[in-house]
Amino acid sequence: MAEQKKILRALAGETQDVPPIWMMRQAGRYLPEYRATRAQAGDFLKLCYNPELAAEVTLQPIRRYGFDAAILFADILLIPQALGADLWFVTGEGPRLSTITTEADFAKLGPVSDIHETLNPIYETVKILSRELPSETTLIGFAGAPWTVATYMIAGRGTPDQGPAHALKQENRPLFEALLARITEATIDYLSKQIEAGAEVVKIFDSWAGSLKGDDFRKYALQPCREITAALKQRHPGIPVIGFPREAGEKYLGFAKETGIDCLALDNSVDPLWAAQNLQVDGCVQGNLASRHMVTGGQDLVDETRAIVQAFKNGPHIFNLGHGITPDADPDNVQLMIDTVRGG
Ligand SMILES: Cc1c2[nH]c(c1CCC(=O)O)Cc1[nH]c(c(CCC(=O)O)c1C)Cc1[nH]c(c(CCC(=O)O)c1C)Cc1[nH]c(c(C)c1CCC(=O)O)C2
């Protein structure tokens, strides 16, 4: 029998001499081949909904670097669109959506059972990838966490402090909670379909978890993650789940145990030595090199990469960045990071 894939071994709790590695936003604008395929598709959203081209850009960083995992090429904002929100991207600025701030806005959203009509091309991308990926590469599916997705749906765009979402939570908590519940239900069905199509792991991105405090963190970050994880594991026993409550700080403590996720993804504000002692004791951790090293490179990149590998060497670890790689990154620095992790 073929030896199990490195990513799956880490997720099962195995300590490895050389940790597996992949990178958030590994298919992206820092790669000339990505920019060429996006131009061929027309724009970012057309690329997401074109299974052949979305599979192609997912495979590009695997061919170039031989990462241990491929992450499905799509976006966390396809769920709002599938629920009926308008979605478009403004070049150089980011996403724009129709806003949800009143009961009337919420009433216009469609039922969860309708999302697959929009999302079918995504499942097709997963199917192509599970046929075409090298046998040692793990396929990761993903979705945004309900809170993070809601912050975009409420504000209609990215916001520095998630102000509009916090305001709705204060002013109309029943509506805010109804929106989160709808996203949670949609996310379970969406991830479930990705798994049926061939995703071997799923990751839940809660990019704005850090702005939830106290009981709000528990109710709107931890609880939805636990609910999604439990539902997926019930439908697909053994499916590994990676959680990413970004910038959660001390609230990372106990998060994996309480939610039932198999791996905790760390942002780069987390000290690896602290994390090894306090978080890795509960299972696999992923992270957490600062993305800026992909721009600046050099000895700093090598030293930081080695320090992270060293800190996590006594437990299960998946090497990654602490957040997505940025468009101004140098592809050679990515190679330097990989060579350093793999013993170069
Ligand atoms: C918040 C969020 C989004 N999308 C995502 C998150 C959570 C992770 C995070 O915190 O970064 C997640 C995401 N977005 C994308 C992926 C694909 C897989 C991967 O390679 O990681 C994943 C996993 C592609 C993308 N999603 C986007 C791009 C760039 C689009 C382009 O090619 O023009 C890519 C490759 C666009 C996007 N999508 C989103 C924003 C705010 C933007 C604009 C900012 C930017 O331009 O980087 C929403």
Coordinates of C-alpha atoms and ligand atoms in Angstrom, one line a residue:
M1 CA 0.0 0.0 0.0
A2 CA 1.2 3.5 -0.8
E3 CA 2.5 5.4 2.2
Q4 CA -0.2 7.8 3.4
K5 CA 0.2 11.4 2.2
K6 CA 2.3 13.7 4.5
I7 CA -0.5 16.2 5.1
L8 CA -2.9 13.5 6.2
R9 CA -0.3 12.0 8.5
A10 CA 0.2 15.4 10.2
L11 CA -3.5 15.8 10.5
A12 CA -3.7 12.3 12.1
G13 CA -1.3 13.6 14.8
E14 CA 2.0 12.2 13.4
T15 CA 5.3 14.0 14.1
Q16 CA 7.5 14.1 11.0
D17 CA 11.2 14.9 10.6
V18 CA 10.3 17.2 7.6
P19 CA 6.9 18.8 8.0
P20 CA 4.6 18.9 5.0
I21 CA 4.1 22.4 3.4
W22 CA 1.6 24.4 1.4
M23 CA 0.9 28.1 1.3
M24 CA -2.3 30.2 1.7
R25 CA -3.1 31.9 -1.7
Q26 CA -0.5 29.7 -3.4
A27 CA -2.4 30.1 -6.6
G28 CA -2.4 33.8 -7.0
R29 CA -1.1 37.0 -8.6
Y30 CA 2.5 36.6 -7.6
L31 CA 2.7 33.9 -10.3
P32 CA 3.0 34.9 -14.0
E33 CA 1.2 31.7 -15.0
Y34 CA -1.8 32.6 -12.7
R35 CA -2.0 36.1 -14.2
A36 CA -2.0 34.6 -17.7
T37 CA -4.8 32.2 -16.9
R38 CA -6.9 34.8 -15.2
A39 CA -6.6 37.0 -18.3
Q40 CA -7.7 34.1 -20.4
A41 CA -10.8 33.6 -18.1
G42 CA -11.6 37.3 -18.3
D43 CA -11.7 38.1 -14.6
F44 CA -11.4 36.6 -11.1
L45 CA -15.0 35.4 -10.7
K46 CA -15.1 34.0 -14.2
L47 CA -12.0 32.1 -13.3
C48 CA -13.6 30.7 -10.1
Y49 CA -16.6 29.4 -12.1
N50 CA -14.6 27.9 -15.0
P51 CA -13.8 24.4 -13.7
E52 CA -11.0 23.7 -16.3
L53 CA -9.2 27.0 -15.7
A54 CA -9.8 26.9 -11.9
A55 CA -8.3 23.4 -11.8
E56 CA -5.4 24.7 -14.0
V57 CA -4.5 27.6 -11.6
T58 CA -4.8 25.2 -8.6
L59 CA -2.3 22.9 -10.2
Q60 CA 0.2 25.7 -11.2
P61 CA 1.9 26.0 -7.8
I62 CA 1.9 22.2 -7.4
R63 CA 3.8 21.9 -10.7
R64 CA 6.2 24.7 -10.0
Y65 CA 7.0 23.9 -6.3
G66 CA 5.6 20.4 -5.5
F67 CA 3.7 21.6 -2.4
D68 CA 2.2 18.8 -0.3
A69 CA -1.3 20.2 -0.6
A70 CA -3.4 21.9 -3.3
I71 CA -6.1 24.2 -2.2
L72 CA -9.2 24.4 -4.4
F73 CA -9.2 27.7 -6.3
A74 CA -12.4 29.5 -5.3
D75 CA -13.4 32.3 -2.9
I76 CA -15.2 32.5 0.5
L77 CA -17.6 35.0 -1.0
L78 CA -19.1 32.6 -3.5
I79 CA -21.5 31.4 -0.7
P80 CA -23.1 34.9 -0.3
Q81 CA -23.5 35.0 -4.1
A82 CA -25.0 31.5 -4.1
L83 CA -27.5 32.7 -1.4
G84 CA -28.6 35.5 -3.8
A85 CA -26.3 38.5 -2.9
D86 CA -24.8 40.5 -5.7
L87 CA -21.0 40.1 -5.8
W88 CA -18.3 41.8 -7.9
F89 CA -14.7 42.7 -7.5
V90 CA -13.2 46.2 -8.0
T91 CA -9.7 46.0 -9.4
G92 CA -7.2 47.2 -6.9
E93 CA -9.8 47.5 -4.1
G94 CA -11.5 44.2 -3.5
P95 CA -14.9 42.7 -3.2
R96 CA -18.2 44.5 -3.3
L97 CA -21.6 42.9 -2.3
S98 CA -25.2 44.0 -2.0
T99 CA -25.6 44.7 1.8
I100 CA -27.8 43.0 4.4
T101 CA -28.8 45.3 7.2
T102 CA -32.6 44.9 7.4
E103 CA -35.2 42.1 7.6
A104 CA -36.2 43.0 4.1
D105 CA -32.7 42.5 2.8
F106 CA -32.4 39.1 4.6
A107 CA -35.8 38.0 3.2
K108 CA -34.4 38.4 -0.4
L109 CA -31.8 35.7 0.2
G110 CA -32.6 32.3 -1.2
P111 CA -32.9 29.0 0.6
V112 CA -29.8 26.9 1.3
S113 CA -31.2 24.2 -1.0
D114 CA -30.7 26.5 -4.0
I115 CA -26.9 27.2 -3.5
H116 CA -25.7 24.2 -5.5
E117 CA -27.2 25.7 -8.7
T118 CA -24.5 28.4 -8.5
L119 CA -21.8 26.3 -6.9
N120 CA -21.9 23.2 -9.2
P121 CA -18.9 24.4 -11.2
I122 CA -16.9 24.5 -8.0
Y123 CA -17.7 20.8 -7.3
E124 CA -16.7 20.1 -10.9
T125 CA -13.3 21.8 -10.2
V126 CA -12.8 19.5 -7.2
K127 CA -13.6 16.4 -9.4
I128 CA -11.0 17.4 -12.0
L129 CA -8.4 18.0 -9.3
S130 CA -8.9 14.7 -7.6
R131 CA -8.2 13.0 -11.0
E132 CA -5.3 15.2 -11.9
L133 CA -3.3 15.8 -8.8
P134 CA -0.1 13.8 -8.1
S135 CA -0.8 10.8 -5.8
E136 CA 1.2 12.4 -2.9
T137 CA -0.7 15.7 -3.0
T138 CA -3.6 16.3 -0.7
L139 CA -6.6 18.2 -1.9
I140 CA -8.0 20.8 0.5
G141 CA -11.5 22.3 0.1
F142 CA -12.5 25.4 2.1
A143 CA -15.2 27.9 3.0
G144 CA -15.3 31.1 5.1
A145 CA -16.5 30.9 8.6
P146 CA -20.0 32.3 9.2
W147 CA -18.8 35.4 11.1
T148 CA -16.2 36.4 8.4
V149 CA -18.6 35.8 5.6
A150 CA -21.3 37.8 7.4
T151 CA -18.9 40.8 7.9
Y152 CA -18.7 41.1 4.1
M153 CA -22.5 40.5 3.6
I154 CA -23.4 43.2 6.1
A155 CA -20.9 45.8 5.1
G156 CA -21.0 45.0 1.3
R157 CA -17.1 45.1 1.3
G158 CA -14.1 44.5 3.4
T159 CA -13.7 46.7 6.5
P160 CA -10.8 47.5 8.7
D161 CA -12.6 46.8 12.0
Q162 CA -15.8 45.0 10.9
G163 CA -17.7 47.9 12.2
P164 CA -21.0 47.4 10.3
A165 CA -21.2 43.8 11.4
H166 CA -20.6 44.7 15.1
A167 CA -23.2 47.4 14.8
L168 CA -25.9 45.0 13.4
K169 CA -25.0 42.6 16.2
Q170 CA -25.7 45.3 18.7
E171 CA -28.8 46.8 17.1
N172 CA -30.6 43.8 15.7
R173 CA -29.2 40.6 17.3
P174 CA -32.0 38.3 16.0
L175 CA -31.4 39.4 12.4
F176 CA -27.6 39.0 12.9
E177 CA -28.0 35.5 14.4
A178 CA -30.5 34.5 11.6
L179 CA -27.9 35.5 9.0
L180 CA -25.2 33.5 10.8
A181 CA -27.4 30.5 11.0
R182 CA -28.2 30.7 7.2
I183 CA -24.5 30.9 6.4
T184 CA -23.7 28.1 8.8
E185 CA -26.2 25.8 7.2
A186 CA -25.1 26.7 3.6
T187 CA -21.4 26.1 4.6
I188 CA -22.1 22.6 5.9
D189 CA -23.9 21.7 2.6
Y190 CA -21.2 23.4 0.5
L191 CA -18.3 21.7 2.2
S192 CA -20.1 18.4 2.2
K193 CA -20.5 18.6 -1.6
Q194 CA -16.8 19.4 -1.9
I195 CA -15.9 16.3 0.2
E196 CA -18.2 14.2 -2.0
A197 CA -16.5 15.5 -5.1
G198 CA -13.0 14.6 -3.7
A199 CA -11.8 17.1 -1.2
E200 CA -9.7 15.2 1.4
V201 CA -9.5 17.9 4.0
V202 CA -11.5 21.1 4.6
K203 CA -10.4 24.4 6.0
I204 CA -12.6 27.0 7.6
F205 CA -11.2 30.6 7.3
D206 CA -12.3 32.9 10.0
S207 CA -10.1 35.8 8.9
W208 CA -11.9 38.3 11.2
A209 CA -12.3 36.1 14.3
G210 CA -9.9 38.4 16.2
S211 CA -12.4 41.3 16.4
L212 CA -14.9 39.1 18.4
K213 CA -14.4 39.5 22.2
G214 CA -15.5 37.4 25.2
D215 CA -18.9 35.8 24.8
D216 CA -19.2 37.0 21.2
F217 CA -16.1 35.0 20.3
R218 CA -17.6 31.9 21.9
K219 CA -21.0 32.3 20.2
Y220 CA -20.0 33.6 16.8
A221 CA -16.6 32.1 16.1
L222 CA -16.2 29.0 18.3
Q223 CA -19.7 27.7 18.2
P224 CA -20.3 27.9 14.4
C225 CA -16.9 26.2 13.9
R226 CA -17.9 23.4 16.3
E227 CA -21.3 23.0 14.5
I228 CA -19.8 22.8 11.0
T229 CA -17.1 20.4 12.1
A230 CA -19.6 18.1 13.9
A231 CA -22.0 18.0 11.0
L232 CA -19.2 17.3 8.5
K233 CA -17.7 14.5 10.6
Q234 CA -21.2 13.0 11.1
R235 CA -21.8 12.9 7.3
H236 CA -18.2 12.0 6.4
P237 CA -16.6 10.1 9.3
G238 CA -12.9 10.8 9.6
I239 CA -12.8 13.9 7.4
P240 CA -10.0 16.2 8.8
V241 CA -10.9 19.8 9.4
I242 CA -8.4 22.8 9.7
G243 CA -9.7 25.8 11.6
F244 CA -8.2 29.3 11.3
P245 CA -9.6 31.8 13.9
R246 CA -7.1 34.4 12.7
E247 CA -5.8 36.9 15.3
A248 CA -7.7 35.1 18.1
G249 CA -4.7 35.6 20.4
E250 CA -5.1 33.9 23.7
K251 CA -8.5 32.6 22.5
Y252 CA -6.5 30.1 20.4
L253 CA -6.2 28.3 23.7
G254 CA -8.5 25.3 23.8
F255 CA -10.1 26.2 20.4
A256 CA -9.1 22.9 18.7
K257 CA -10.5 20.8 21.6
E258 CA -13.7 22.7 22.0
T259 CA -14.5 22.8 18.3
G260 CA -13.3 19.2 17.4
I261 CA -11.1 20.4 14.5
D262 CA -8.0 18.4 13.7
C263 CA -5.6 21.2 13.1
L264 CA -5.3 24.8 14.3
A265 CA -3.9 27.3 11.7
L266 CA -1.9 30.1 13.3
D267 CA -1.5 33.6 12.1
N268 CA 1.9 35.2 12.4
S269 CA 1.2 37.1 15.6
V270 CA 1.4 33.8 17.5
D271 CA 4.8 33.0 19.0
P272 CA 5.8 29.5 17.8
L273 CA 7.5 28.6 21.1
W274 CA 4.4 29.5 23.1
A275 CA 2.2 27.7 20.5
A276 CA 4.3 24.5 20.7
Q277 CA 3.8 24.5 24.5
N278 CA 0.2 25.6 24.7
L279 CA -1.5 24.7 21.4
Q280 CA 0.4 21.8 19.8
V281 CA -0.3 19.7 22.9
D282 CA -3.9 19.5 21.6
G283 CA -2.9 18.3 18.1
C284 CA -1.6 19.4 14.8
V285 CA -0.8 23.1 14.2
Q286 CA -0.3 24.9 10.9
G287 CA 1.8 28.0 10.2
N288 CA 3.1 30.5 10.7
L289 CA 5.7 32.4 8.7
A290 CA 4.9 36.1 8.1
S291 CA 4.0 36.7 4.4
R292 CA 6.3 39.6 4.2
H293 CA 9.3 37.2 4.0
M294 CA 8.0 36.2 0.5
V295 CA 8.7 39.8 -0.5
T296 CA 11.9 40.4 1.3
G297 CA 13.6 37.0 1.2
G298 CA 17.2 36.6 2.3
Q299 CA 18.7 35.4 5.5
D300 CA 15.8 36.6 7.6
L301 CA 13.5 34.3 5.6
V302 CA 15.8 31.4 6.2
D303 CA 16.3 32.1 9.9
E304 CA 12.5 32.6 10.6
T305 CA 11.6 29.5 8.6
R306 CA 14.2 27.4 10.6
A307 CA 13.0 28.8 13.9
I308 CA 9.4 27.8 13.1
V309 CA 10.3 24.3 12.0
Q310 CA 12.5 23.9 15.1
A311 CA 9.8 25.2 17.5
F312 CA 7.2 22.7 16.2
K313 CA 9.5 19.7 15.6
N314 CA 8.3 17.6 18.5
G315 CA 4.7 17.5 17.4
P316 CA 2.4 17.4 14.4
H317 CA 3.0 20.4 12.2
I318 CA 2.1 21.6 8.7
F319 CA 4.3 24.5 7.5
N320 CA 2.5 27.5 6.1
L321 CA 2.4 31.2 6.1
G322 CA 0.5 33.1 8.8
H323 CA -1.8 34.6 6.1
G324 CA -2.0 34.7 2.3
I325 CA 1.0 35.4 0.1
T326 CA 0.7 38.9 -1.4
P327 CA 0.9 39.9 -5.1
D328 CA 4.3 41.6 -4.7
A329 CA 6.0 38.4 -3.5
D330 CA 9.0 37.0 -5.4
P331 CA 8.4 33.4 -6.6
D332 CA 12.1 32.6 -5.9
N333 CA 11.5 33.4 -2.2
V334 CA 8.8 30.7 -2.1
Q335 CA 11.3 28.2 -3.4
L336 CA 13.8 29.4 -0.7
M337 CA 11.2 28.8 2.0
I338 CA 10.5 25.3 0.7
D339 CA 14.2 24.4 0.3
T340 CA 14.7 25.6 3.9
V341 CA 11.8 23.5 5.3
R342 CA 12.9 20.4 3.4
G343 CA 16.4 20.6 4.6
G344 CA 18.2 22.8 2.1
Ligands
LIG1 C1 -11.3 37.1 3.4 C2 -11.1 36.1 2.3 C3 -11.5 36.3 0.9 N1 -11.2 35.1 0.3 C4 -10.5 34.3 1.1 C5 -10.5 34.8 2.4 C6 -10.0 34.2 3.7 C7 -8.5 34.2 3.8 C8 -7.9 35.5 4.0 O1 -8.1 36.1 5.1 O2 -7.2 36.0 3.1 C9 -10.0 32.9 0.9 C10 -9.5 32.6 -0.5 N2 -9.4 33.4 -1.6 C11 -8.8 32.7 -2.6 C12 -8.5 31.4 -2.2 C13 -8.1 30.3 -3.1 C14 -7.1 29.3 -2.6 C15 -5.7 29.8 -2.3 O3 -4.9 29.8 -3.2 O4 -5.5 30.1 -1.1 C16 -8.9 31.3 -0.8 C17 -8.8 30.2 0.2 C18 -8.5 33.2 -4.0 C19 -8.5 34.7 -4.2 N3 -9.4 35.6 -3.7 C20 -9.1 36.8 -4.2 C21 -7.9 36.7 -5.0 C22 -7.3 37.8 -5.8 C23 -8.2 38.0 -7.0 C24 -7.5 38.3 -8.3 O5 -6.9 37.4 -8.9 O6 -7.6 39.5 -8.7 C25 -7.5 35.3 -5.0 C26 -6.4 34.7 -5.8 C27 -9.8 38.1 -4.0 C28 -10.4 38.4 -2.7 N4 -11.2 37.5 -2.0 C29 -11.5 38.1 -0.7 C30 -10.9 39.4 -0.7 C31 -10.9 40.3 0.5 C32 -10.2 39.5 -1.9 C33 -9.6 40.8 -2.4 C34 -8.2 41.0 -1.7 C35 -7.2 40.5 -2.7 O7 -7.2 40.9 -3.9 O8 -6.3 39.8 -2.3 C36 -12.2 37.4 0.3

